[in-house]
Amino acid sequence: MLSSAFQCTRRITAWPSSTRPLAHFTTHMDPDAKRPVERAIRTKLTSMLKPDHVEVHNESHMHAVPPGSESHFRVLVVSSQFEGLPLIQRHRLVNEALKEELSSCVHALAIQAKTPEQWGKDPSLGKSPSCMGGSRDDHTVEEKLKAGRE
């Protein structure tokens, strides 16, 4: 079992209500108390960007981190709030929504931010590159992850 030191200490106590029908809201995995960072990411993106579609993928297992870590994520957000915005502004909106996680728990975040029209033309999620193993020989990774959560 993963030590609680590797998880964000902030717990989400309420699931935000959405004004959109649930049929248009898709999750990659059900929110789970064992994945508090993933749940916080999904909750904040849903609350702030009112997406038609959102996916949150924990890709930590693809990197040189302890098993069960929540440090590397890929998100796909489809929102009408992205209409008319360049990609950099869309990413800034996502980063702003997740600023707490990015400053503490999340080491890497890959973002796909699409409008409903773009999603309709290309409903796919990009693939992540393989980990280059930058921390493979760093035996202090566990301490670094712990320090980032305190």
Short mmCIF file of C-alpha atoms in Angstrom, two decimals:
data_model
loop_
_atom_site.label_atom_id
_atom_site.label_comp_id
_atom_site.label_asym_id
_atom_site.label_seq_id
_atom_site.Cartn_x
_atom_site.Cartn_y
_atom_site.Cartn_z
CA MET A 1 0.00 0.00 0.00
CA LEU A 2 1.27 3.44 -0.87
CA SER A 3 2.22 5.61 2.03
CA SER A 4 0.00 8.64 2.51
CA ALA A 5 3.16 10.73 2.21
CA PHE A 6 3.00 10.23 -1.56
CA GLN A 7 -0.51 11.58 -1.87
CA CYS A 8 -1.75 15.14 -1.76
CA THR A 9 -3.01 15.90 1.69
CA ARG A 10 -5.99 17.89 0.44
CA ARG A 11 -9.15 15.81 0.31
CA ILE A 12 -12.18 16.68 -1.78
CA THR A 13 -15.36 16.54 0.29
CA ALA A 14 -17.99 17.35 -2.32
CA TRP A 15 -18.58 16.46 -5.96
CA PRO A 16 -19.66 19.55 -7.91
CA SER A 17 -23.02 19.48 -9.60
CA SER A 18 -22.97 20.00 -13.31
CA THR A 19 -25.52 21.79 -15.44
CA ARG A 20 -24.77 19.50 -18.36
CA PRO A 21 -26.49 16.14 -18.78
CA LEU A 22 -24.39 13.24 -17.51
CA ALA A 23 -24.64 11.58 -20.92
CA HIS A 24 -22.18 14.21 -22.20
CA PHE A 25 -19.76 13.79 -19.30
CA THR A 26 -17.35 10.90 -19.58
CA THR A 27 -14.76 9.89 -17.01
CA HIS A 28 -11.79 7.66 -17.64
CA MET A 29 -12.08 6.09 -14.22
CA ASP A 30 -14.51 6.54 -11.38
CA PRO A 31 -13.31 8.96 -8.71
CA ASP A 32 -11.77 6.96 -5.90
CA ALA A 33 -10.52 7.84 -2.45
CA LYS A 34 -7.37 5.88 -3.32
CA ARG A 35 -6.65 8.41 -6.10
CA PRO A 36 -7.13 11.81 -4.43
CA VAL A 37 -4.98 13.75 -6.91
CA GLU A 38 -6.80 12.29 -9.92
CA ARG A 39 -10.11 13.05 -8.25
CA ALA A 40 -9.06 16.64 -7.45
CA ILE A 41 -7.97 17.19 -11.06
CA ARG A 42 -11.27 15.88 -12.44
CA THR A 43 -13.31 17.88 -9.93
CA LYS A 44 -11.53 21.17 -10.58
CA LEU A 45 -11.59 20.84 -14.37
CA THR A 46 -15.29 20.00 -14.26
CA SER A 47 -16.10 22.85 -11.91
CA MET A 48 -14.09 25.57 -13.65
CA LEU A 49 -14.35 24.64 -17.34
CA LYS A 50 -17.81 22.98 -17.53
CA PRO A 51 -16.56 20.43 -20.08
CA ASP A 52 -18.65 18.42 -22.51
CA HIS A 53 -16.06 15.69 -22.10
CA VAL A 54 -13.12 15.22 -19.73
CA GLU A 55 -10.59 12.45 -19.32
CA VAL A 56 -7.94 12.24 -16.63
CA HIS A 57 -5.24 9.61 -17.10
CA ASN A 58 -2.68 8.87 -14.42
CA GLU A 59 0.48 8.03 -16.34
CA SER A 60 2.75 7.82 -13.31
CA HIS A 61 3.21 4.07 -13.83
CA MET A 62 5.05 4.92 -17.07
CA HIS A 63 7.75 6.81 -15.16
CA ALA A 64 10.47 6.13 -12.62
CA VAL A 65 8.36 6.80 -9.52
CA PRO A 66 7.21 4.51 -6.71
CA PRO A 67 4.19 2.28 -7.45
CA GLY A 68 0.86 3.99 -6.78
CA SER A 69 2.23 7.51 -7.33
CA GLU A 70 0.03 10.30 -8.67
CA SER A 71 2.63 12.56 -10.23
CA HIS A 72 2.27 12.34 -14.03
CA PHE A 73 -1.08 13.01 -15.75
CA ARG A 74 -2.59 13.48 -19.19
CA VAL A 75 -5.88 15.34 -19.46
CA LEU A 76 -8.30 15.80 -22.31
CA VAL A 77 -10.78 18.62 -21.83
CA VAL A 78 -13.50 19.46 -24.37
CA SER A 79 -15.18 22.75 -23.49
CA SER A 80 -17.05 25.50 -25.27
CA GLN A 81 -15.04 27.90 -23.07
CA PHE A 82 -12.12 27.21 -25.44
CA GLU A 83 -13.98 28.66 -28.45
CA GLY A 84 -11.92 31.39 -30.13
CA LEU A 85 -8.92 30.92 -27.81
CA PRO A 86 -5.46 30.00 -29.04
CA LEU A 87 -3.97 26.80 -27.67
CA ILE A 88 -1.68 28.64 -25.22
CA GLN A 89 -4.66 30.37 -23.57
CA ARG A 90 -6.54 27.08 -23.32
CA HIS A 91 -3.55 25.52 -21.58
CA ARG A 92 -3.33 28.50 -19.25
CA LEU A 93 -6.97 27.98 -18.24
CA VAL A 94 -6.25 24.34 -17.42
CA ASN A 95 -3.06 25.26 -15.56
CA GLU A 96 -4.92 27.93 -13.57
CA ALA A 97 -7.61 25.44 -12.58
CA LEU A 98 -4.91 23.03 -11.36
CA LYS A 99 -2.40 25.51 -9.91
CA GLU A 100 -2.49 23.94 -6.44
CA GLU A 101 -1.77 20.44 -7.76
CA LEU A 102 0.91 21.71 -10.15
CA SER A 103 2.69 23.49 -7.32
CA SER A 104 2.69 20.46 -5.04
CA CYS A 105 1.55 17.02 -6.22
CA VAL A 106 1.79 16.94 -9.98
CA HIS A 107 5.22 16.74 -11.60
CA ALA A 108 4.03 16.54 -15.22
CA LEU A 109 0.77 17.41 -16.98
CA ALA A 110 0.08 16.78 -20.65
CA ILE A 111 -2.94 18.78 -21.86
CA GLN A 112 -5.26 18.37 -24.81
CA ALA A 113 -7.76 21.22 -24.81
CA LYS A 114 -10.37 21.04 -27.58
CA THR A 115 -13.54 22.81 -28.55
CA PRO A 116 -16.64 20.65 -29.08
CA GLU A 117 -16.26 21.18 -32.84
CA GLN A 118 -12.63 19.98 -32.78
CA TRP A 119 -13.60 17.00 -30.65
CA GLY A 120 -16.37 16.14 -33.11
CA LYS A 121 -13.85 16.06 -35.97
CA ASP A 122 -11.14 14.19 -34.04
CA PRO A 123 -12.31 12.38 -30.89
CA SER A 124 -8.91 10.97 -30.01
CA LEU A 125 -6.43 11.27 -27.17
CA GLY A 126 -2.78 11.74 -28.04
CA LYS A 127 -0.22 9.18 -26.92
CA SER A 128 2.45 9.97 -24.40
CA PRO A 129 6.10 9.38 -25.22
CA SER A 130 7.97 6.71 -23.35
CA CYS A 131 9.74 7.75 -20.18
CA MET A 132 13.39 8.48 -20.81
CA GLY A 133 14.18 7.32 -17.29
CA GLY A 134 15.61 10.61 -16.10
CA SER A 135 15.19 9.60 -12.47
CA ARG A 136 15.87 5.89 -12.91
CA ASP A 137 19.19 6.07 -11.08
CA ASP A 138 18.09 8.76 -8.64
CA HIS A 139 17.59 6.94 -5.36
CA THR A 140 16.26 10.10 -3.71
CA VAL A 141 13.03 10.14 -5.78
CA GLU A 142 11.00 8.81 -2.86
CA GLU A 143 12.25 11.59 -0.55
CA LYS A 144 11.63 14.23 -3.23
CA LEU A 145 8.05 13.06 -3.75
CA LYS A 146 7.48 13.04 0.00
CA ALA A 147 8.91 16.55 0.39
CA GLY A 148 6.64 17.84 -2.38
CA ARG A 149 3.55 16.63 -0.48
CA GLU A 150 4.41 18.16 2.89
#
